[in-house]
XYZ file of C-alpha atoms in Angstrom:
599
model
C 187.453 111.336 52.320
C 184.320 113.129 52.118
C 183.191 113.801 48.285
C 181.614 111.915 44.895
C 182.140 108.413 45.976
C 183.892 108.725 48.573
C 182.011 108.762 52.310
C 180.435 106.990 54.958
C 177.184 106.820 56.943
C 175.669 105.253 59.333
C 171.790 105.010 60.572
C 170.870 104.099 64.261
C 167.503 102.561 64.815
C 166.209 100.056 67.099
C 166.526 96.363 67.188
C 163.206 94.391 65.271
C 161.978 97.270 63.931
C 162.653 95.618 60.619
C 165.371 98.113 59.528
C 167.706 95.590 57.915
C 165.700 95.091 54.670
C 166.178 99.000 54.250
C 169.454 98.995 54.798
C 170.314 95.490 52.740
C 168.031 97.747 50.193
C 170.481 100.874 50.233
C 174.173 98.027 49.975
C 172.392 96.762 46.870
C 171.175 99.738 45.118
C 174.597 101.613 45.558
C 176.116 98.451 44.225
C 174.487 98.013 41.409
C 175.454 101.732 40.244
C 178.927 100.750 39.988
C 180.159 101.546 43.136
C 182.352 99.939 45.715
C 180.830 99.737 49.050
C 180.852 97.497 52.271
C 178.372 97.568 55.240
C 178.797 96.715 59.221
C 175.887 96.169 61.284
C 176.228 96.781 64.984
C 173.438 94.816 66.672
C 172.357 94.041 69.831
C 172.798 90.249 71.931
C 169.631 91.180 73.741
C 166.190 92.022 73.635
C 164.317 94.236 70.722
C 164.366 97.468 70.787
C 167.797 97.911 72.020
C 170.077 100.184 69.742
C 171.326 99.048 65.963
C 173.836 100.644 63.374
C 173.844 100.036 60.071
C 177.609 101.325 58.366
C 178.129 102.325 55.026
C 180.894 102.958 53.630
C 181.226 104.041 49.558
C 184.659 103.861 48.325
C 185.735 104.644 45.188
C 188.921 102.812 45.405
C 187.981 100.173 46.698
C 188.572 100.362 50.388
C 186.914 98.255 52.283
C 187.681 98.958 56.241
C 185.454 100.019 58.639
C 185.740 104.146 58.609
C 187.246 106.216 61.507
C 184.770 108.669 60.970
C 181.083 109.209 59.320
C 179.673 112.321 57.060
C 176.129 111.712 57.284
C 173.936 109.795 60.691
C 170.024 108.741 60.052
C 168.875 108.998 63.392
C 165.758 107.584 63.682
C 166.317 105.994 67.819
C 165.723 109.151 70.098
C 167.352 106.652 72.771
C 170.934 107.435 70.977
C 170.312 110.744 69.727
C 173.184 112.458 71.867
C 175.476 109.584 70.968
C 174.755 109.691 67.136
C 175.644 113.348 67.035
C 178.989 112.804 68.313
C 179.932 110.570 65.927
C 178.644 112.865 62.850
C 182.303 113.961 61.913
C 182.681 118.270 61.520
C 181.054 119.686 58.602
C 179.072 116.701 58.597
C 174.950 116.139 58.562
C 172.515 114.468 61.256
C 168.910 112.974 59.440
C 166.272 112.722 62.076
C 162.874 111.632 62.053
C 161.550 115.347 62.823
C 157.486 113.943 63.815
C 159.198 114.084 67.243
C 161.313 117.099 68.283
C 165.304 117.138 68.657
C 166.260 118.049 72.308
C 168.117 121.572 71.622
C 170.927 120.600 73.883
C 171.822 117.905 71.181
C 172.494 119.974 68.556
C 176.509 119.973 67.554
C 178.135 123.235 66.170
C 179.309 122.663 63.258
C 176.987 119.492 61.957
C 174.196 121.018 59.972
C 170.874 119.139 61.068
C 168.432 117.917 58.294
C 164.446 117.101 59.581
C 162.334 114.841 57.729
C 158.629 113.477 59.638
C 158.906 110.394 58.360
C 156.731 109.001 61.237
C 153.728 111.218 60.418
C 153.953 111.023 56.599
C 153.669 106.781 57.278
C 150.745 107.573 59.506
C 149.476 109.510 56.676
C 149.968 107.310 54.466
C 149.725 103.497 55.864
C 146.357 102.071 58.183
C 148.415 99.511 59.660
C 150.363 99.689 62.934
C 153.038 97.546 61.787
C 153.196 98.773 58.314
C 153.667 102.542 59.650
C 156.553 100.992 61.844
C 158.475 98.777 59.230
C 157.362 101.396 56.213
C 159.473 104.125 57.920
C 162.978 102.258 57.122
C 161.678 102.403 53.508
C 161.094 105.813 53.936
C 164.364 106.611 54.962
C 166.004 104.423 52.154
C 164.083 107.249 50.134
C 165.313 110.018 51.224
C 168.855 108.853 51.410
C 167.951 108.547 47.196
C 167.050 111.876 47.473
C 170.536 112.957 49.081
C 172.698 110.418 48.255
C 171.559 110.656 44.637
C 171.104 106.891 44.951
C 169.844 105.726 40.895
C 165.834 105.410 41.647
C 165.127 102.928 38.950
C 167.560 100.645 40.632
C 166.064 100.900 44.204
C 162.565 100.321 42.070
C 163.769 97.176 40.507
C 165.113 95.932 43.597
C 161.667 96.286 45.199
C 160.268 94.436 42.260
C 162.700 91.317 42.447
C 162.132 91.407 46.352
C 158.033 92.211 46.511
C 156.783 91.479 43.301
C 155.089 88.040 43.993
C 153.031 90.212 46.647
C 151.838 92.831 45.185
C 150.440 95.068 48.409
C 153.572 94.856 49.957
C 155.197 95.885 46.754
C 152.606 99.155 46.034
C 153.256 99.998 50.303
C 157.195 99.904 49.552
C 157.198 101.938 46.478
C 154.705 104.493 47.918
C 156.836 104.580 50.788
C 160.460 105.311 48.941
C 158.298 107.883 47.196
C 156.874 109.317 50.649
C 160.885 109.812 51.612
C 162.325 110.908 48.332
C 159.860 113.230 47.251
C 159.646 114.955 50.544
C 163.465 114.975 50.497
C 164.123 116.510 47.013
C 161.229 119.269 48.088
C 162.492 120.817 51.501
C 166.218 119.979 50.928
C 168.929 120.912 48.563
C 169.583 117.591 46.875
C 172.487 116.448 46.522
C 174.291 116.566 49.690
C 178.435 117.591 48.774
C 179.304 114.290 49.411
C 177.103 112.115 47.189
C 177.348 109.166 44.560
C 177.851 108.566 40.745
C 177.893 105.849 38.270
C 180.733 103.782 37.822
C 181.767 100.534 36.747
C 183.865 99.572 39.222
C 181.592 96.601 40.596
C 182.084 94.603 37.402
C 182.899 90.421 38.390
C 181.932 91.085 42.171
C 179.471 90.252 44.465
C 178.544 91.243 48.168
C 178.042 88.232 50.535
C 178.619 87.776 54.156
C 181.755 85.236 55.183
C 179.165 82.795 57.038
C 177.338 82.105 53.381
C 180.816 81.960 51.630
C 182.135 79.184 54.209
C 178.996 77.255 53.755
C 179.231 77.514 49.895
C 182.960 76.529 50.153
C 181.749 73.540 52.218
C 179.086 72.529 49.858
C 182.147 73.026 46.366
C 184.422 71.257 48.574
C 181.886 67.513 48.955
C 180.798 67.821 52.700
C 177.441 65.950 53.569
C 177.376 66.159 57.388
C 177.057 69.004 59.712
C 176.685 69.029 63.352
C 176.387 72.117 65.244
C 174.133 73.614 67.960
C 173.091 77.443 67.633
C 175.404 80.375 68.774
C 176.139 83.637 67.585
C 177.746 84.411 65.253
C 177.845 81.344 64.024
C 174.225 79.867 63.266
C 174.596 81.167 60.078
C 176.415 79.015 58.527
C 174.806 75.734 59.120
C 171.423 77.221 58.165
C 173.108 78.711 54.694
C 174.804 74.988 54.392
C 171.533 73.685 55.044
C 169.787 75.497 52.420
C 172.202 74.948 49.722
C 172.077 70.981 50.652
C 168.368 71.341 49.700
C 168.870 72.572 46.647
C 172.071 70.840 45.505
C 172.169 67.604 47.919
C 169.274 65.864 47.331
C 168.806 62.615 44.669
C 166.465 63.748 42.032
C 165.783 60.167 41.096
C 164.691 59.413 44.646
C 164.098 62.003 46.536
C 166.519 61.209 48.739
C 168.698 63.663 51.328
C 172.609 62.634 49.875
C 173.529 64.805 53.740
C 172.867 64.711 57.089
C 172.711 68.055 59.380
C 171.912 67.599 63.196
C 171.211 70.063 65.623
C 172.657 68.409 68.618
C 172.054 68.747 71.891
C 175.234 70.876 73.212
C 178.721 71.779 71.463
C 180.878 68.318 72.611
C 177.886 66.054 70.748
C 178.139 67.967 67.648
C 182.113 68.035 67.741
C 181.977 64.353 68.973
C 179.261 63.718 65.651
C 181.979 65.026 63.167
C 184.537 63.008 64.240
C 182.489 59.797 63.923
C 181.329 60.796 60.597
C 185.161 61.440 59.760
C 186.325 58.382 60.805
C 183.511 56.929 58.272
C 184.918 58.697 55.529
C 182.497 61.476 55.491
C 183.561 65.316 54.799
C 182.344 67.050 58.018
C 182.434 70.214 59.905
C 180.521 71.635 62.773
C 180.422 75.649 63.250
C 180.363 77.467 66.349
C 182.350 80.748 68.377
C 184.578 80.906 71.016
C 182.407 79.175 74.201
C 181.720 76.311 71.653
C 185.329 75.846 71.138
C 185.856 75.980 74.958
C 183.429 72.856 75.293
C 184.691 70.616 72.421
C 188.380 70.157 73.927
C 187.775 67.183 74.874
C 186.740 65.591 71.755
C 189.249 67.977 69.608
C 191.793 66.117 71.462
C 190.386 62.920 70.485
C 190.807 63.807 67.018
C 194.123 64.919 67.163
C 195.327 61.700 68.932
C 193.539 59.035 66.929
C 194.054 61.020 63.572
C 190.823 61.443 62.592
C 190.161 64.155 60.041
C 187.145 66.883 60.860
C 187.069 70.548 60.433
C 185.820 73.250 62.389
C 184.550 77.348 61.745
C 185.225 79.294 64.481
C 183.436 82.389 64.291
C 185.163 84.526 66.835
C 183.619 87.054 69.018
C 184.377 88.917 71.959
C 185.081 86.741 75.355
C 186.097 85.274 77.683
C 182.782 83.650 78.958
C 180.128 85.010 76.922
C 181.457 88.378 76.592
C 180.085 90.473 73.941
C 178.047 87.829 71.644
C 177.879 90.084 68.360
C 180.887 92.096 68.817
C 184.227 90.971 66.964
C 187.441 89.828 67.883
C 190.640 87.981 67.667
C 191.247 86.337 70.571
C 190.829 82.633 69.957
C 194.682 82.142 68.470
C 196.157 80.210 71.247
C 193.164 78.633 72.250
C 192.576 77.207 68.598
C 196.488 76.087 68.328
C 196.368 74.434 71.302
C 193.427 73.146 72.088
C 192.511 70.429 74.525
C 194.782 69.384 77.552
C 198.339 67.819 77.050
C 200.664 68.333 73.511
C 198.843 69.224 70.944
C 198.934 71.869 67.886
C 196.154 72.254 65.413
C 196.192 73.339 62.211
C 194.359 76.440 61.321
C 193.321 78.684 58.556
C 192.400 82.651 58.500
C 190.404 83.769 55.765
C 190.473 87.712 55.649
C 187.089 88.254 54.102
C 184.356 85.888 52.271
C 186.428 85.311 49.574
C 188.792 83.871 50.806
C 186.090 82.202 53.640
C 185.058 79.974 50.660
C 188.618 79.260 49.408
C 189.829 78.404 52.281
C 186.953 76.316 53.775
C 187.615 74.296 50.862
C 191.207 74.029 51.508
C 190.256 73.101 55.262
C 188.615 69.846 53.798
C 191.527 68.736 51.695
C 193.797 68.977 54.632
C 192.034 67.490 57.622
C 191.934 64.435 55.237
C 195.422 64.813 54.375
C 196.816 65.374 57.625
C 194.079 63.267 59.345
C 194.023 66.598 61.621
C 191.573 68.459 63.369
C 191.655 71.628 60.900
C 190.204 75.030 62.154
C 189.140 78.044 60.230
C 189.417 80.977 62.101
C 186.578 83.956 60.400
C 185.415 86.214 63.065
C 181.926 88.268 63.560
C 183.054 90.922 61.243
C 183.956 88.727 58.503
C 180.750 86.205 59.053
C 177.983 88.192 59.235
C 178.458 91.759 57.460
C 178.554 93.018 53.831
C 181.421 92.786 51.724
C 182.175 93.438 48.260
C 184.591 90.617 46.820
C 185.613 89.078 43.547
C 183.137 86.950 42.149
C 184.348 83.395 43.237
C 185.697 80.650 40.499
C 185.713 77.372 40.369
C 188.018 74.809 38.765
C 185.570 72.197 37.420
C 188.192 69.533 37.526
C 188.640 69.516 41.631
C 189.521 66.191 43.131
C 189.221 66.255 47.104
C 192.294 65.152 48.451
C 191.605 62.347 50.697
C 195.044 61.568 51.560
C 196.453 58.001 52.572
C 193.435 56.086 52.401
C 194.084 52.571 51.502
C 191.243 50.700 49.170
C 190.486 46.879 49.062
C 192.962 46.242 46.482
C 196.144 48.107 48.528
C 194.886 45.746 51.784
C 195.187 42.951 49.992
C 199.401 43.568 49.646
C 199.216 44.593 53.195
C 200.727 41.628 55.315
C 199.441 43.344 58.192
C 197.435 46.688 58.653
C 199.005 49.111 60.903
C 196.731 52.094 61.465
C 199.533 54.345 63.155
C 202.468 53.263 61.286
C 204.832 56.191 59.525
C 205.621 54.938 56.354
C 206.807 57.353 54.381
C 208.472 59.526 57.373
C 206.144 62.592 57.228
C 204.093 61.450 60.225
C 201.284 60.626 58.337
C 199.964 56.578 58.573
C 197.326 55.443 55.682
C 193.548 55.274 57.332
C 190.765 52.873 55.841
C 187.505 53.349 55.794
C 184.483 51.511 57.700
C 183.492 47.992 55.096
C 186.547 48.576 52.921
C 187.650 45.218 54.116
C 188.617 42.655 57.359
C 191.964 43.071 57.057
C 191.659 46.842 57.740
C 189.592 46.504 60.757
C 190.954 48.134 63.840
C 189.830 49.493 66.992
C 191.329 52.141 68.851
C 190.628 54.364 72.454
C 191.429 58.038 73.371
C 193.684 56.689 76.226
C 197.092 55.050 75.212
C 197.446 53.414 72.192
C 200.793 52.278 69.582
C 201.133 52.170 66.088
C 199.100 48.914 65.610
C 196.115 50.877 67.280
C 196.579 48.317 70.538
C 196.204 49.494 73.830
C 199.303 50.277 76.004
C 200.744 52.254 78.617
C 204.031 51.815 77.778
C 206.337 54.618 77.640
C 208.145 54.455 74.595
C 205.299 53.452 72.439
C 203.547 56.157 73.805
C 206.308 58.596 73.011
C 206.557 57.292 69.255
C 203.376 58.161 68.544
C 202.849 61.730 69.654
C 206.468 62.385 68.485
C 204.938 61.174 64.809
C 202.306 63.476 65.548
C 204.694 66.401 66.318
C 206.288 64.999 62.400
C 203.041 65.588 60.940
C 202.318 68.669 61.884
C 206.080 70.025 60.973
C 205.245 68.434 57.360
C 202.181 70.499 57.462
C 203.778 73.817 57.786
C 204.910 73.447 53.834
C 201.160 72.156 52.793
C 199.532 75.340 54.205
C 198.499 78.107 52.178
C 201.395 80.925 52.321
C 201.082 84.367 53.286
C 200.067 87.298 50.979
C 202.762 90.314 51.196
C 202.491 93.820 49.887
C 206.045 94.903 49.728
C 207.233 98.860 48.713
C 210.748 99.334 47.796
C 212.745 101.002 50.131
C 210.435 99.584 53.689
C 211.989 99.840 56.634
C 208.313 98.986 58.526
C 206.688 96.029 58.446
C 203.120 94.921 59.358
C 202.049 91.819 60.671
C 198.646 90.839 60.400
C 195.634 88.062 59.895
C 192.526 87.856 58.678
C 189.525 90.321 59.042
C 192.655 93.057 59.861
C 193.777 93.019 56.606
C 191.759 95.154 55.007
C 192.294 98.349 57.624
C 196.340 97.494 57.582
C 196.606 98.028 54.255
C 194.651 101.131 53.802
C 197.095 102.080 56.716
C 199.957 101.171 54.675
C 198.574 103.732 51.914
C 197.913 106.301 54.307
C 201.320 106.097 56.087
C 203.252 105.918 52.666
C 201.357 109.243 52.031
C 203.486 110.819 55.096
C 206.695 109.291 54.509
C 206.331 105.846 56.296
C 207.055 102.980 53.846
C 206.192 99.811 55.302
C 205.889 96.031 53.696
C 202.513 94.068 55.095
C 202.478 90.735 55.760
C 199.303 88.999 55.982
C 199.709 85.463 57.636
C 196.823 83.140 55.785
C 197.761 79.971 58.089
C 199.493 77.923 61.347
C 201.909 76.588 61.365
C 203.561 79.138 59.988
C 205.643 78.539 56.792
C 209.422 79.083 56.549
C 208.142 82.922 54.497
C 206.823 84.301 57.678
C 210.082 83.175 59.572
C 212.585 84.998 56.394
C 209.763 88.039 56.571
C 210.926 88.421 60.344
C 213.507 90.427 61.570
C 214.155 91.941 57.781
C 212.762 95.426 58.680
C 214.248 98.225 61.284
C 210.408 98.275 63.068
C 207.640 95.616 62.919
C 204.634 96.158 64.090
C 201.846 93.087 64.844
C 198.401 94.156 64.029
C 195.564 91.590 65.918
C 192.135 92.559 67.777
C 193.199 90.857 70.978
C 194.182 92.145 74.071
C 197.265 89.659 75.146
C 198.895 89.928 71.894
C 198.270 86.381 70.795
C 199.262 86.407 66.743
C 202.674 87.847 68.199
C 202.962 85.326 71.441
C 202.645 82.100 68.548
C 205.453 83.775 66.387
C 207.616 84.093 69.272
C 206.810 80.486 70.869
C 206.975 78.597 67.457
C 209.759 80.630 65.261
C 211.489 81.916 67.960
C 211.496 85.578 67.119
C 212.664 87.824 70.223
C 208.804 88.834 71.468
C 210.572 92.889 71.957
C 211.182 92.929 68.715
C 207.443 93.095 67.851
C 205.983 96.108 68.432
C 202.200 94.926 69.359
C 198.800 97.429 67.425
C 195.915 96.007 69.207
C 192.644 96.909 69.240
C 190.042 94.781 71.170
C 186.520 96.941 71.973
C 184.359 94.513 69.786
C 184.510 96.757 66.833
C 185.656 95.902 63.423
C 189.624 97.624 62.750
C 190.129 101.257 61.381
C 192.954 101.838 59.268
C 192.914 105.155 61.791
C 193.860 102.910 64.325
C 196.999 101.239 62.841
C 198.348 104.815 61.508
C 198.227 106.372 64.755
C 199.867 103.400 66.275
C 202.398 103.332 63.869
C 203.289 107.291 63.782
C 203.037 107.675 67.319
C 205.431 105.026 68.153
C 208.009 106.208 65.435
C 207.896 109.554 66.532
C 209.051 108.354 69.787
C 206.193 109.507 72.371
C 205.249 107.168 74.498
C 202.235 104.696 74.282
């Protein structure tokens, strides 16, 4: 790492001080030159002013992981000066915002230390308070042109599409990038060694976040309710699904709203809102994190036992209680197969990045109706609400939602009688009907005991047929769920194990530990239950290694309690501080643990 297209940096400021349109500014710019590059923001849960980090990482073949290390720091919060130097990797470069003075005692032998007064020249330059404040992130962006050798008439034009209906705040921008990169190019030697060129390597991408692409996916995939209530880092979503509905949901004969999104009033109404607009027929979702999961147990159980379909984005973050609110985890698994009291499993989904957020919220859709199945899609804080580069997404024009077994008028009418619960066909799915379809398909059913003609009952067999067709469905559903992607080397005698936002740190670890003689296959797992190709990809390789950011091991406890795998036989690479996965990480694990020393 280190060199023409191939670095990282980070810059530290404090929270509200109206940094991220600088930094959103510098993603773009580099983007647009051809360039692959993702970004991490590390905000605070609290109060403004408390510390921020904005990653960058530029990677000319196309890696996308968070990096172990960074070349350059933009230090522009005194409050984490001595921590920002530690990170600046040897041989690397701190930016500061010299106005102020650096203490001596923070300055690191062998970082060189770069001064810029970006403060004074947007006193200089600006009469208003809060432009001199929010001007100085444009500043910065400026001089990170300067050294960076970021294309200027790209950062220009992206100033133009972003200010140009207002035109002072579009002359104060572009005197500001000019304050920063002129200053920059005239007390510095420009470029710094590690620095960017044009490429086309950006061709039929984009950069979203995974909270957008699940909302999108929504949207493609024909839902027209939403019920949520806010939490990080979830709120996202509903207000992206909201905004597309505005655009794309609404009559333009009438006038008319063709969806319905309500905030309710705590996490079991809005789960307990989906499932009565699923039993209706509607396509609906709610979106929340860990503690909102916690809360709707209740009412996912209700789904699961009166097979009603509804699907749910779990966001994960750091817990248990409310833990670390915008850092990122893993650490939902067993909670999300599990949930609610007594026997139940849940089906669930794990996208690996935004691409695959708005694939697979789609697919979430088509099998809650199918199965007639709470259905969960597990993204997490890294993949939600950071910057990644992914394929430009496609679209088959020809989609038909599945709704599964849904019996019209016409099917009722050769119905002698209608039997909500009754297995059929032997897969543990019963047909549903929909609210007005028809008298004859009228039922009524309760949470609390119920048989296969939806009547009440305690009785003990009845009881046991229908959560034993229950178990049925949900064994069908392990060959319905999207399989697992593998990246196999000839001659692997390693495997790695992995899910979703891991994936892309695993498999630069893969490259990096074929570079020192480790071949090992990956295995990403894309779903639960798992299909019968994780249970052959078991047990195949001398040393396998489960990759999750969770402290108890959970990806590796559900292979063990549903395949039966021997839990030893799993070696367990877990990282859990709140921080997106190195590939760093996962080598170190891997070497160390082949080499014999001791964990």
């Amino acid at each position: 790492m280190s060199g023409v297209n191939d670095f990282a940096f980070k810059i530290a400021t404090a929270n509200g001080t109206g940094s991220a349109s600088a930094n959103g500014l510098i993603m773009q710019a580099i983007f647009r030159m051809g360039i692959p590059v993702t970004g991490k923001n590390v905000f605070p849960s609290n109060i403004q002013g408390l510390p921020t980090w904005y990653e960058i990482r530029v990677s000319k073949d196309g890696y996308t992981a968070r990096p172990a290390e960074v070349d350059l720091v933009v230090a522009l919060n005194p409050a984490t000066y001595a921590k920002d130097v530690a990170t600046v990797r040897p041989g690397g470069y701190l930016l500061y915002d010299s106005t102020w003075p650096l203490d001596p005692t923070l300055v690191k032998e062998g970082i060189t230390i770069l001064g810029i007064p970006f403060g004074r020249m947007c006193v200089e330059a600006f009469e208003r308070d809060r432009d001199r404040t929010l001007l100085r992130n444009i500043a910065y962006a400026g001089a990170l042109a300067a050294l960076l050798e970021i294309d200027m008439p790209i950062v220009e034009a992206l100033l133009n599409e972003k200010y140009g209906h207002k035109k002072r705040l579009l002359d104060a921008n572009h005197t500001a990038i000019r304050l920063g990169y002129d200053y920059a190019k005239a007390h510095i030697q420009c470029p710094l060694p590690f620095h960017l060129e044009k490429m086309d390597a950006t061709r039929g991408s984009v950069v979203i976040d995974g909270n957008t692409a699940c909302a999108l996916g929504a949207l493609y995939a024909g839902a027209t309710v939403g019920a949520w209530y806010p939490i990080t880092p979830a709120t996202a979503l509903m207000e992206a699904f909201g905004s597309f509905c505005e655009k794309y949901r609404v009559d333009p004969e009438t006038g008319f709203n063709n969806y319905a999104i309500l905030q309710a009033e705590d996490e079991m109404s809005a789960a307990g809102i989906v499932i009565g607009a699923g039993w209706a027929g509607a396509r609906a979702f709610t979106n929340t994190s860990g503690p909102g999961i916690s809360l709707m147990q209740e009412f996912i159980g209700l789904a699961y036992y009166t097979d009603v379909p509804a699907v749910f984005f779990d966001v994960q973050r750091c817990g248990p209680a409310t833990g670390m609110p915008t850092r990122t985890q893993q650490a939902d698994l067993l909670s999300l197969a599990y949930a609610s009291h007594g026997d139940t499993k849940h089906l669930i989904l794990f996208p690996a990045n935004p691409g695959e957020c708005f694939e697979l919220a789609v697919a979430s859709f088509d099998l809650a109706e199918r199965f007639q199945t709470p259905v969960f899609v597990a993204s997490d804080l890294d993949i939600g609400m950071n910057d990644w580069m992914v394929d430009r997404f496609t679209w088959d024009d020809g989609y038909q939602p599945d709704r599964g077994k849904v019996l019209d008028a016409e099917a009722l009418e050769k119905v002698q009688r209608f039997s909500r619960y009754l297995d059929v066909d032997g897969d543990g799915i019963a047909a549903r009907t929909l609210p007005g379809v028809g008298g004859k398909g009228a039922y009524f059913v309760r949470g609390s005991g119920h048989d296969k003609h939806a009547a009440y009952t305690e009785d003990s067999d009845a009881y046991q047929e229908l959560v034993d067709r229950l178990r049925r469905k949900f064994e069908h559903a392990a060959t319905a769920m999207p399989a697992p992607v593998f990246h196999r080397r000839e001659g692997a005698d390693v495997a790695l194990v992995t899910i979703g936002g891991c994936d892309a740190a695993v498999r630069e670890a893969a490259d990096r530990l074929a570079e020192s003689g480790i071949v090992a296959d990956v295995m990403r797992i894309r779903a639960f239950p798992f299909g019968p190709e994780v249970r052959d990809f078991l047990g195949r390789h001398e040393h396998t290694f489960v990759i999750e950011q969770n402290r108890d091991a959970q990806l590796r406890s559900l292979l063990t309690i549903e395949l039966g795998v021997r839990r030893d036989d799993m070696i367990p690479v877990l990282d859990y501080g709140g921080m997106p996965l190195t590939a760093k990480v996962v080598v170190d694990a891997v070497s160390t643990h082949l080499a014999g020393v001791p964990a």
